[in-house]
Short mmCIF file of C-alpha atoms and ligand atoms in Angstrom, two decimals:
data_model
loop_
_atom_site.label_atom_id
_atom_site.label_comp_id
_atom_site.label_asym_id
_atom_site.label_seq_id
_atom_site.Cartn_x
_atom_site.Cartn_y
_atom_site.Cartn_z
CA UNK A 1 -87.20 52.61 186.42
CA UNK A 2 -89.77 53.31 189.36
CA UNK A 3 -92.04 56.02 189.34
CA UNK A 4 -94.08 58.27 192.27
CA UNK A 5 -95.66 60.97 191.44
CA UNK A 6 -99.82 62.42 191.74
CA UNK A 7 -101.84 62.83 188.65
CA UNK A 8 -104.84 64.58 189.35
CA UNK A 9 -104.50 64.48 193.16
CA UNK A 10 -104.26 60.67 192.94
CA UNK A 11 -100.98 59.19 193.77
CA UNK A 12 -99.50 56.87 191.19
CA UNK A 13 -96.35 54.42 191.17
CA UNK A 14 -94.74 51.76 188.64
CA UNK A 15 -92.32 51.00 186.43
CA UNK A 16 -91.20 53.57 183.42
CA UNK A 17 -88.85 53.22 180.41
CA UNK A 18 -86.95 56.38 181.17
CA UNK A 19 -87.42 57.59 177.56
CA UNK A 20 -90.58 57.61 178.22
CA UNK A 21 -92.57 61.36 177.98
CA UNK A 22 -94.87 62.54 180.68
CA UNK A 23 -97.37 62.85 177.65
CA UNK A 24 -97.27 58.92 176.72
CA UNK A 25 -97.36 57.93 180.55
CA UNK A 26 -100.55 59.95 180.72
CA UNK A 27 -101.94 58.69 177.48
CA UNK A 28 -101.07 55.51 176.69
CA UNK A 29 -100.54 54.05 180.76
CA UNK A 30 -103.21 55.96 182.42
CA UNK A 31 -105.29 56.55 179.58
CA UNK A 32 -105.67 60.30 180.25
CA UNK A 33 -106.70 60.94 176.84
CA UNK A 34 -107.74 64.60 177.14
CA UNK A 35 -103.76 65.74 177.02
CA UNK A 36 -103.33 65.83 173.03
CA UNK A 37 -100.04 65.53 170.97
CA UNK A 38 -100.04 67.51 168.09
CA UNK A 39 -96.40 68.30 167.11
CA UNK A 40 -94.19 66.86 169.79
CA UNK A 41 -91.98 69.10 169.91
CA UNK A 42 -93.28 72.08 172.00
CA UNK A 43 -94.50 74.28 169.56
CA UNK A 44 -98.50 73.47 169.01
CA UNK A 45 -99.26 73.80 173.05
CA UNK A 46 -101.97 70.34 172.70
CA UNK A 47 -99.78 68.92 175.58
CA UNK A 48 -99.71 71.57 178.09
CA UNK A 49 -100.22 69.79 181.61
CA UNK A 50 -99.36 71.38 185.43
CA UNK A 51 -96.49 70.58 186.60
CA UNK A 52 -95.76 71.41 190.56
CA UNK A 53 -98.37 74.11 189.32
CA UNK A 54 -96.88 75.49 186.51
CA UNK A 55 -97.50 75.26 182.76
CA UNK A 56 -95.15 72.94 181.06
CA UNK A 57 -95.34 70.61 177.68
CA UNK A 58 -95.50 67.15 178.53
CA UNK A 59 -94.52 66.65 174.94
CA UNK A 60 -91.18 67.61 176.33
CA UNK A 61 -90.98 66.47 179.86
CA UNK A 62 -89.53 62.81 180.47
CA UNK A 63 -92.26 60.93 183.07
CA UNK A 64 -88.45 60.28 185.09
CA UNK A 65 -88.12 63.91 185.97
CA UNK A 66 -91.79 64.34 186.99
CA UNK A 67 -90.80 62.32 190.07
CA UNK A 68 -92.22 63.09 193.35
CA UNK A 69 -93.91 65.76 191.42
CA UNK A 70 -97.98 66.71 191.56
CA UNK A 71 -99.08 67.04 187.66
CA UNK A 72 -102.83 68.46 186.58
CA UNK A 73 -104.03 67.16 183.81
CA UNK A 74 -107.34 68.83 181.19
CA UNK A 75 -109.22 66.02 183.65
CA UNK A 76 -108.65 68.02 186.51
CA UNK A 77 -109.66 71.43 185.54
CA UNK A 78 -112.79 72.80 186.09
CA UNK A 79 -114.50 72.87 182.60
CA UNK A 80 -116.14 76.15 182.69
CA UNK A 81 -112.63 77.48 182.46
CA UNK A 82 -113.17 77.63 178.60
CA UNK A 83 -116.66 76.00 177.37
CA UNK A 84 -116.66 73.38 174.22
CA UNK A 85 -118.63 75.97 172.52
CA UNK A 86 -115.52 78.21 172.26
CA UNK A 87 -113.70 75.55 169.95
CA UNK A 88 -114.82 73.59 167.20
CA UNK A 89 -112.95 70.49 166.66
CA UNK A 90 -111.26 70.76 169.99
CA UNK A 91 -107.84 69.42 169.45
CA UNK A 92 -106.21 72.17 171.18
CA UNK A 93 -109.04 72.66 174.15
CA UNK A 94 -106.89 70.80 176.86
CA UNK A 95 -103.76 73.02 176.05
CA UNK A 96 -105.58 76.20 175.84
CA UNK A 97 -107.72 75.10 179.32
CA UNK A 98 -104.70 74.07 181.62
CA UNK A 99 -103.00 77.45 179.97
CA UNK A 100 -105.20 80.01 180.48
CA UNK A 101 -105.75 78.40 183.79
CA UNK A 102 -101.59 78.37 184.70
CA UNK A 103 -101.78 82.22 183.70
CA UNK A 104 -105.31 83.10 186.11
CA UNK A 105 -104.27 81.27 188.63
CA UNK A 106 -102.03 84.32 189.59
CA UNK A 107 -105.20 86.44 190.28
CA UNK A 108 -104.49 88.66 187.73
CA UNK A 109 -106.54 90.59 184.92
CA UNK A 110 -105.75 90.72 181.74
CA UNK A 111 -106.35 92.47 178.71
CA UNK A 112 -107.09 90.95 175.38
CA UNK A 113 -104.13 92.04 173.74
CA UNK A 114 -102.42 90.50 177.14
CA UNK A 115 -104.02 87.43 176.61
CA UNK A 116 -103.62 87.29 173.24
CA UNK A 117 -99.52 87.59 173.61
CA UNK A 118 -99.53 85.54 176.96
CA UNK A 119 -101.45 82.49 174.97
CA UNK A 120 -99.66 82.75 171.65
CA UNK A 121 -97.93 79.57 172.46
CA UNK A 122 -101.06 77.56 171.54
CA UNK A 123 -101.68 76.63 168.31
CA UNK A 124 -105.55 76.69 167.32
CA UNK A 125 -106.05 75.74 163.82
CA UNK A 126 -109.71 76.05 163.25
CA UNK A 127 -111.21 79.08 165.19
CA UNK A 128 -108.84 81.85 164.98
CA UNK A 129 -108.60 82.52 168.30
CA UNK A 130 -111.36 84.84 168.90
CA UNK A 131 -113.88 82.66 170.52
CA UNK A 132 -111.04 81.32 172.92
CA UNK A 133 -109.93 84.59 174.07
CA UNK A 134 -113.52 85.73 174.48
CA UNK A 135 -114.73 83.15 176.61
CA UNK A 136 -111.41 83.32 178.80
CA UNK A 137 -112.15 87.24 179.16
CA UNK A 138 -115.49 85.97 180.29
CA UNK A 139 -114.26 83.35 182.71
CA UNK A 140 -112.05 86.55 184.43
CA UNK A 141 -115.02 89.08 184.58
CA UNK B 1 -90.99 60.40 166.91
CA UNK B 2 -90.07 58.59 170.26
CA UNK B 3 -86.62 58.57 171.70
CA UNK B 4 -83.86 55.81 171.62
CA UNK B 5 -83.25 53.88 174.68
CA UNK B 6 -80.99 55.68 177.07
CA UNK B 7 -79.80 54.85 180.69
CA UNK B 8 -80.64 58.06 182.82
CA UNK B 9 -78.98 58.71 186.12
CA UNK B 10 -80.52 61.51 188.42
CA UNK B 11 -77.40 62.26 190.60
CA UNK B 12 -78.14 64.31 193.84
CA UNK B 13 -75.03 66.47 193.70
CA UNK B 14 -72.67 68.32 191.62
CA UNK B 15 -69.70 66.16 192.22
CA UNK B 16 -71.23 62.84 191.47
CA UNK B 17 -72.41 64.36 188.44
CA UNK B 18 -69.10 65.80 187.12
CA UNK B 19 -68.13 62.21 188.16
CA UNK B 20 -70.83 60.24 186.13
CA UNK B 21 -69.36 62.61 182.95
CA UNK B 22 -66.29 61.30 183.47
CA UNK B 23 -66.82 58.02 183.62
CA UNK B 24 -68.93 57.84 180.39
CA UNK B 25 -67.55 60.91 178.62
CA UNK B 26 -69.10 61.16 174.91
CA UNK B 27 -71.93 58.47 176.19
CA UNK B 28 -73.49 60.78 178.67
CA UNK B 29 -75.54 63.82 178.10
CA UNK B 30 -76.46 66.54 180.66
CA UNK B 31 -80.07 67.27 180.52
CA UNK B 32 -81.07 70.45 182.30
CA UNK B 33 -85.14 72.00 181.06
CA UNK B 34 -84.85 69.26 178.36
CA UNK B 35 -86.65 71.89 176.23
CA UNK B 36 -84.12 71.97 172.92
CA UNK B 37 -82.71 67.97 174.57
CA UNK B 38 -85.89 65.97 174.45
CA UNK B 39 -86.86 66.84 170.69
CA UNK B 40 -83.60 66.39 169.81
CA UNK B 41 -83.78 62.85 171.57
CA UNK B 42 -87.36 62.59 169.37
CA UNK B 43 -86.18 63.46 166.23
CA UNK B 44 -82.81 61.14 166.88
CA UNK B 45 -81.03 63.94 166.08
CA UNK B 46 -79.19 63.29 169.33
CA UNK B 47 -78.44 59.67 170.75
CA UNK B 48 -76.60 59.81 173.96
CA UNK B 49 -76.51 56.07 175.62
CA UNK B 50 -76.88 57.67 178.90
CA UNK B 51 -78.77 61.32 179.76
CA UNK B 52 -77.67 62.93 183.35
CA UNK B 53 -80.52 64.60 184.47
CA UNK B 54 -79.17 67.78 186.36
CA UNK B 55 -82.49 68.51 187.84
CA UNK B 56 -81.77 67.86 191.49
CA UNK B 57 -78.07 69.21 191.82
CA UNK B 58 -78.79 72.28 194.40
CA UNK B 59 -75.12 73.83 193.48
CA UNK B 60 -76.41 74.79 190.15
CA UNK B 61 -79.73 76.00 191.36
CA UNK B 62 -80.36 79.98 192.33
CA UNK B 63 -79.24 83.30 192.18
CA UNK B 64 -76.25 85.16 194.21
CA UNK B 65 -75.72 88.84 194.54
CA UNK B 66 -72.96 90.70 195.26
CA UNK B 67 -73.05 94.55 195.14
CA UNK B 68 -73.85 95.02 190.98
CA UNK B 69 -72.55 91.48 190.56
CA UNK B 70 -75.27 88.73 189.80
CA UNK B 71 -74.13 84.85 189.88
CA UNK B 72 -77.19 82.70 188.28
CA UNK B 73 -76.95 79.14 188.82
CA UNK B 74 -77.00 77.33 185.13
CA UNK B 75 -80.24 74.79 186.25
CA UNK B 76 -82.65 78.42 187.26
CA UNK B 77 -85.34 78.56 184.75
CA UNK B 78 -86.46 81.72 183.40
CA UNK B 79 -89.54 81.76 184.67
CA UNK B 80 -88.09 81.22 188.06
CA UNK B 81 -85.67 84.41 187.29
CA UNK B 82 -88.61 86.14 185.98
CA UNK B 83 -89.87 86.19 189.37
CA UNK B 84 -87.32 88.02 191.01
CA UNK B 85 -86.20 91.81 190.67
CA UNK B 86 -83.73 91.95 188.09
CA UNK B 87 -81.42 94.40 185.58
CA UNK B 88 -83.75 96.43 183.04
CA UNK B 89 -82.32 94.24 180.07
CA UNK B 90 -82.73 91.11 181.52
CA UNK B 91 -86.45 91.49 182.66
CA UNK B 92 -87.09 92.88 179.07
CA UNK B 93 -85.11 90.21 176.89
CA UNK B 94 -86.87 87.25 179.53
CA UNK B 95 -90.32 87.38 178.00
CA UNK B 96 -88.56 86.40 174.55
CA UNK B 97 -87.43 83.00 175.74
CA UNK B 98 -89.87 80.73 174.19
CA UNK B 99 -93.59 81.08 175.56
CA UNK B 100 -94.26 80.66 179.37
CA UNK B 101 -95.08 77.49 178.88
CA UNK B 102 -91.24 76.76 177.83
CA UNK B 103 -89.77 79.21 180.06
CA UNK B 104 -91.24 77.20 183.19
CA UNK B 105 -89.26 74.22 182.33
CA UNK B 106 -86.39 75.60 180.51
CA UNK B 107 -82.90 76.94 182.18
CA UNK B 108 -80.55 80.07 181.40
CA UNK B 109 -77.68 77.12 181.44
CA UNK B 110 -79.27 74.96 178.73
CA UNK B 111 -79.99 78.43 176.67
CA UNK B 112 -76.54 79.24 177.01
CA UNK B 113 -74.96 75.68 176.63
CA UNK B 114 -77.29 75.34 173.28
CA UNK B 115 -76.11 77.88 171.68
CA UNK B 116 -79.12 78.79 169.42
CA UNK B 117 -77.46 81.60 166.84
CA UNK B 118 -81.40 83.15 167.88
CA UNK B 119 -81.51 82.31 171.29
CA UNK B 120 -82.06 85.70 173.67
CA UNK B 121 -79.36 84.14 176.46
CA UNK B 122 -76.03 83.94 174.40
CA UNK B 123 -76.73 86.96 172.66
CA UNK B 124 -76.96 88.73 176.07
CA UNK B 125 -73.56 87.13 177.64
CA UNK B 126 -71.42 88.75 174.75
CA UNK B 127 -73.39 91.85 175.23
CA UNK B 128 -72.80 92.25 179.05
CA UNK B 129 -69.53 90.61 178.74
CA UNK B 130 -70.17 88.11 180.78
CA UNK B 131 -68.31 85.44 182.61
CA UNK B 132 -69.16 81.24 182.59
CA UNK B 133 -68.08 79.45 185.52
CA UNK B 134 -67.43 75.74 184.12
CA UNK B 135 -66.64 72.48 186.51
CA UNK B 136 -65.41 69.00 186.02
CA UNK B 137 -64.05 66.91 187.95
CA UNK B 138 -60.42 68.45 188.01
CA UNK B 139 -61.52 72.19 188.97
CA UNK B 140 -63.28 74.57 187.48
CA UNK B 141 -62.72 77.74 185.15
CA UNK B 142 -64.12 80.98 184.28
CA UNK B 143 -64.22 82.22 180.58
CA UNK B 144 -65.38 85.16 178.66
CA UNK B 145 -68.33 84.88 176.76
CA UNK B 146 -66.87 85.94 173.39
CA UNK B 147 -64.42 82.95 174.25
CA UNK B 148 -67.53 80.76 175.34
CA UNK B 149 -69.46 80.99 172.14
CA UNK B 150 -67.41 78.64 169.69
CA UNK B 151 -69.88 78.64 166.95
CA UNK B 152 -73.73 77.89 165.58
CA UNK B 153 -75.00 74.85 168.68
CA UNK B 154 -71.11 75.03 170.10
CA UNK B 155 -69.95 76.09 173.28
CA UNK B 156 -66.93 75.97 174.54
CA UNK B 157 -67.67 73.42 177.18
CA UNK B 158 -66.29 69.74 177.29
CA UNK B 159 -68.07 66.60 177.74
CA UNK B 160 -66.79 66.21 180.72
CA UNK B 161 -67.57 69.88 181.68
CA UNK B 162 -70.72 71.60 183.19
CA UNK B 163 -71.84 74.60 183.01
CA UNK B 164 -72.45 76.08 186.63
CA UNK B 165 -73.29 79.23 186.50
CA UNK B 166 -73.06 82.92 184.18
CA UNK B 167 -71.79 85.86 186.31
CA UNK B 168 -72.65 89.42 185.30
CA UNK B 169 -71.71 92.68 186.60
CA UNK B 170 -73.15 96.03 185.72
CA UNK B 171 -75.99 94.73 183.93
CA UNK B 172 -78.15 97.83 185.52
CA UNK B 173 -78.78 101.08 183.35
CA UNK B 174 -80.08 102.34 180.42
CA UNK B 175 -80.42 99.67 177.48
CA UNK B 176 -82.20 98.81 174.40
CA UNK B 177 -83.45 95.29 173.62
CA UNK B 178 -85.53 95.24 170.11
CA UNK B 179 -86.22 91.76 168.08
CA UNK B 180 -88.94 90.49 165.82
CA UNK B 181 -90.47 87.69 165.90
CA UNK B 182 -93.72 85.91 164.09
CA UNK B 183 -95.35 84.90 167.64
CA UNK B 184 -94.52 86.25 171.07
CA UNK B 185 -92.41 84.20 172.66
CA UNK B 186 -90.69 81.96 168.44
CA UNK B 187 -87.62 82.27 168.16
CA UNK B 188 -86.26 85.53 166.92
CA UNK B 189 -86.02 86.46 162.73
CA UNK B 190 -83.44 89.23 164.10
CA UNK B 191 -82.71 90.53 167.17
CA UNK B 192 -80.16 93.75 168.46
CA UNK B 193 -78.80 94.90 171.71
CA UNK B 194 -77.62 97.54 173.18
CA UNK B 195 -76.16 98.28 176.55
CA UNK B 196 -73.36 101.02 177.75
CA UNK B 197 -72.11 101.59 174.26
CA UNK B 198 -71.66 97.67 173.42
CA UNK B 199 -73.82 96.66 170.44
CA UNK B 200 -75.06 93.06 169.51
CA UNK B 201 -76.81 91.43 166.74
CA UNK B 202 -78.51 88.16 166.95
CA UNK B 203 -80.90 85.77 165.08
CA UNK B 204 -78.79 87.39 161.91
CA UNK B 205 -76.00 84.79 161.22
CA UNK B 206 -74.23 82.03 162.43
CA UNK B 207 -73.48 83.59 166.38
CA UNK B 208 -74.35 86.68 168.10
CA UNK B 209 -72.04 89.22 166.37
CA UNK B 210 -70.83 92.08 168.76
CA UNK B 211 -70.99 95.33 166.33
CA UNK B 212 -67.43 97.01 166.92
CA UNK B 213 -67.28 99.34 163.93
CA UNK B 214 -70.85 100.48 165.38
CA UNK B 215 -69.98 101.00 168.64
CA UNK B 216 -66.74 103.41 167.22
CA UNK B 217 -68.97 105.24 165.68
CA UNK B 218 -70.96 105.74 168.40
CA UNK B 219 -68.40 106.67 170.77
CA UNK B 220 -67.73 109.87 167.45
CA UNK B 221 -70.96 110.91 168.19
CA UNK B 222 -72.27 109.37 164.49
CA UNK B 223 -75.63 110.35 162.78
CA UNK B 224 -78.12 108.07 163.31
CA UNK B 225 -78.03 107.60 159.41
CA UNK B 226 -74.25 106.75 159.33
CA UNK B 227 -75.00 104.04 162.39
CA UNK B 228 -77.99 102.25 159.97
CA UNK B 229 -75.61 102.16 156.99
CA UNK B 230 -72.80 101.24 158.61
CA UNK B 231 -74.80 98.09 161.04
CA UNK B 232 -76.38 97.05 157.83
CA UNK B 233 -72.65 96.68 156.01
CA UNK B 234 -71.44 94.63 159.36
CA UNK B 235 -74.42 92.50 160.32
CA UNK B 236 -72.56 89.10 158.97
CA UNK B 237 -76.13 87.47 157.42
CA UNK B 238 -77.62 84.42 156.66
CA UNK B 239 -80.80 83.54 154.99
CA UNK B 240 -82.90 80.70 155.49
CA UNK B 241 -86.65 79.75 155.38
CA UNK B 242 -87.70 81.92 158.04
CA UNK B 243 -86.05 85.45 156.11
CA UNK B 244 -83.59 86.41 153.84
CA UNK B 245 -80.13 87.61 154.57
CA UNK B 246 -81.10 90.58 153.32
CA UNK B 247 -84.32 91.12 155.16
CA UNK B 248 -81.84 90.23 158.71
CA UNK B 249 -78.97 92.53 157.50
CA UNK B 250 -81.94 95.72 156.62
CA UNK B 251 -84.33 94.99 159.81
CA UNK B 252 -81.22 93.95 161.72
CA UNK B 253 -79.70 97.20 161.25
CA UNK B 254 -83.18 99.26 161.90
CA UNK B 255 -83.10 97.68 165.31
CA UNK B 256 -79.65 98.20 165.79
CA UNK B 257 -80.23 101.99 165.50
CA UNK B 258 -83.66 101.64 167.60
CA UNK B 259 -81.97 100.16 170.26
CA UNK B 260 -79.47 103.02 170.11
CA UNK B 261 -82.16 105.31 170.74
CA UNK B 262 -83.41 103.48 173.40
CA UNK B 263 -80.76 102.97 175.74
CA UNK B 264 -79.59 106.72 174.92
C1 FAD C 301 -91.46 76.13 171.10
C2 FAD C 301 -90.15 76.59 171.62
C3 FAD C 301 -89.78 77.92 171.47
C4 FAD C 301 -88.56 78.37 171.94
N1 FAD C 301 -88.24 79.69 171.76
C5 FAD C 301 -87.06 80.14 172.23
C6 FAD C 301 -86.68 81.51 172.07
O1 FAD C 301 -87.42 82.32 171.50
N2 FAD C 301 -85.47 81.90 172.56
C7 FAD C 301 -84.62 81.02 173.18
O2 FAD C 301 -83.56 81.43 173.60
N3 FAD C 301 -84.95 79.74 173.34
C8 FAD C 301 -86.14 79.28 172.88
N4 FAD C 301 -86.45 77.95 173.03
C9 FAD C 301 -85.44 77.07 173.59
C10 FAD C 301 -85.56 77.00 175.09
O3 FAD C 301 -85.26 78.24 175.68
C11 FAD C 301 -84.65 75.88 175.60
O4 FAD C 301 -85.15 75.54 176.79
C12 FAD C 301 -83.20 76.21 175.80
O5 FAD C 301 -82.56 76.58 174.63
C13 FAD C 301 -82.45 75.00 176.37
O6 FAD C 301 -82.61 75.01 177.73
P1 FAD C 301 -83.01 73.70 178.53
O7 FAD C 301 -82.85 74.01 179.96
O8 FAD C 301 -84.32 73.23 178.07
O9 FAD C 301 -81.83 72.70 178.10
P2 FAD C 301 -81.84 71.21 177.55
O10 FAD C 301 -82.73 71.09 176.39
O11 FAD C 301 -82.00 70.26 178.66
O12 FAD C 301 -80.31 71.14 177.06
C14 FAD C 301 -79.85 71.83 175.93
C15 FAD C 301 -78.38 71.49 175.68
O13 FAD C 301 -77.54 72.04 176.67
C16 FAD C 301 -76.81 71.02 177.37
N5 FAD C 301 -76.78 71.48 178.77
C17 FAD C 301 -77.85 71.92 179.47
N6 FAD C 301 -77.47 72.36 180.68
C18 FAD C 301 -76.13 72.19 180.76
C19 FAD C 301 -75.13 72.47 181.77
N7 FAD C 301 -75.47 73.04 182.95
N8 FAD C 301 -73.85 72.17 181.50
C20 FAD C 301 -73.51 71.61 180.29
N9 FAD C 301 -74.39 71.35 179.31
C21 FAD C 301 -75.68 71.62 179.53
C22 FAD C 301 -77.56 69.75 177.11
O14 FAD C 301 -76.72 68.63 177.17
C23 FAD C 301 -78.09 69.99 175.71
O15 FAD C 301 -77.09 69.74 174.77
C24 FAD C 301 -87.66 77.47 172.57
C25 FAD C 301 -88.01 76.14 172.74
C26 FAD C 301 -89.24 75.68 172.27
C27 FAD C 301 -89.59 74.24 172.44
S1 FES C 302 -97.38 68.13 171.37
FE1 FES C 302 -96.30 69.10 172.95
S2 FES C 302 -96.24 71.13 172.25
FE2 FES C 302 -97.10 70.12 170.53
S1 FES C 303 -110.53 73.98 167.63
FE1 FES C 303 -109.52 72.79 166.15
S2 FES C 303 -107.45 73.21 166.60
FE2 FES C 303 -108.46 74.55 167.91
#
């Protein structure tokens, strides 16, 4: 089935399988490698991508309904948003980044504790967590 | 864990779509947020030989108000309700469906057509008696939540049905609204209600269970003591890896009797 939609401000078209996840399309097509799959099924967070500007698991989103849509991938965030440093083997950095960046982008301050509750849909398994939330409490200040 | 095959039509409004399901009947699955849908798909746990993507049918899309009556359209995702002024109970139970990551994608009509015994959305249409408006090609009907909830993942609509929107009235006032779960935003290890006198326990057994012998005792003015011994001997349990039946029937009836308190 045909496909239109922008990926990083960059327009792209062709031909989908509609079972076909946004996720794949961005890994395996476009080669967009910095979206992770950990559990595929919308619990671990590694696939978070913007969608029309909001947060959304591309684990769980078929490329079909992302038509006409504008998607932001980990590519196309600013980096500084949460440095490597914070992470260690960084499977969960892209979901984390294009997270905490969904929730700022709202112009908002929050608390730790805020944070904390507002990000517990990403699964980290090698820091816990404090390193992540400290540098996004940095990135806000 | 990739899908089967599946045609998928996008139709552009309601009435092609009620058409499309009745064309292809047990074939065709509606797909609204595709949040519980798509890992189903995954996991083959579900293999429809055509999905009907609902996400461009305006009809089913929005929110009507009408004096305390609120009509929300089955395809509005929660975060999209989230962003408008709402009841007390429903801006408190929101933040429970799924993280905001899930809540941007997912819709109150695919919570309620699920049927999750934990899920926040069913739990709240038997507590605020609520109404479902269903269509198909032939006409539509209205039904009662306790008559919409058929059972653990069952609703009461038909293949050929879809869901089009849940009506409330007098969701406003005083309310309590109490679950726990292991992460902000999981699904719920037990979950209770309360709202004008009407008490509901979720996340405990097989449905959302309305408490009727602990609403009579709260309209004789029973001790709070009475109400805790009395929820824990109706909360209908289960157990299953996530807790016990009797950690759900003791907790369950703890926030039964909090969320007394609270919407005193
Ligand atoms: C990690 C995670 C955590 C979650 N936590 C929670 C939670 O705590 N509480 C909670 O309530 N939910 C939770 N959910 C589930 C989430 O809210 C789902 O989105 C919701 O249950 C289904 O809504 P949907 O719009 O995604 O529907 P879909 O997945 O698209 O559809 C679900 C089912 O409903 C049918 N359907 C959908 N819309 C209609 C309609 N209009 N008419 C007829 N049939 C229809 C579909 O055919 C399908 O069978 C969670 C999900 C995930 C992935
Ligand atoms: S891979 Fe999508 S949430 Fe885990
Ligand atoms: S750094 Fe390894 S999972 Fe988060």
């Amino acid at each position: 089935m045909r496909l239109e939609l922008t990926i990083n401000g960059i327009p792209w078209q062709g031909e989908v399988e509609p079972r076909l996840t946004l996720a794949d399309l961005l890994r395996d097509r476009l080669r967009l490698t910095g979206t992770h799959l950990g559990c595929e099924h919308g619990v671990c967070g590694a696939c978070t991508v913007l969608l029309d500007g909001e947060a959304a698991r591309s684990c769980l989103t078929l490329a079909v309904q992302a038509e006409g849509a504008a998607v932001i991938t980990v590519e196309g965030l600013p980096s500084s948003l949460i440095p490597e440093n914070a992470f260690q083997c960084g499977f969960c950095r892209a979901g984390f980044v294009v997270s905490a960046a969904a929730l700022l982008s709202d112009g908002r301050r929050r608390g730790r504790q805020e944070l904390a509750e507002e990000l517990a849909g990403n699964i980290c398994r090698c820091t816990g967590y404090r390193p992540i939330l400290e540098a996004v409490l940095r990135y806000q200040a | 864990m990739k899908s089967a095959p599946f045609e998928y039509r996008r139709p552009a409004s309601l009435a092609e779509a009620l058409q499309i399901l009745d064309q292809h009947g047990d074939d065709a699955r509606p797909l609204a947020g595709g949040q519980s849908l798509i890992p189903l798909l995954a996991m083959r746990l579900a293999q429809p030989a055509m999905i009907v993507d609902l996400g461009r049918l305006p009809e089913l899309r929005g929110i009507r108000r009408d004096g305390s009556e609120i009509a929300i359209g089955a395809m509005t995702t929660q975060a999209q309700l989230q962003r408008l002024p709402l009841p007390g109970i429903l801006a408190a139970a929101l933040p429970h469906v799924g993280h905001f990551q899930i809540r941007s994608r997912g819709t109150v009509g695919g919570s309620l057509a699920h049927m999750d015994p934990a899920a926040e959305w069913p739990a709240l249409a038997v507590l605020l008696d609520a109404e479902l408006e269903l269509a198909a090609t032939s006409g539509r009907r209205l039904l009662r939540a306790a008559d919409f909830a058929l059972g653990p993942m069952t609703s009461a609509i038909e293949p050929n049905e879809l869901l089009v929107s849940i009506r409330l009235s007098g969701a406003e006032g005083p309310f309590g609204f109490l679950e726990v779960e292991r992460r902000p935003g999981d699904f719920a290890l037990v979950g209770a209600a309360c709202h004008r006198g009407r008490l509901v326990a979720f996340a405990t057994g097989a449905i959302a269970q309305r408490l009727t012998r602990c609403e009579a005792l709260l309209r004789e003015d029973g001790s709070p003591g009475d109400l805790r011994a009395l929820a824990e001997a109706e909360i209908e349990a289960t157990g299953d890896v996530h807790a016990s039946a009797g950690y759900r029937r003791r907790v369950g009836a703890a926030l039964v009797q909090r969320a007394v308190e609270a919407a005193a």
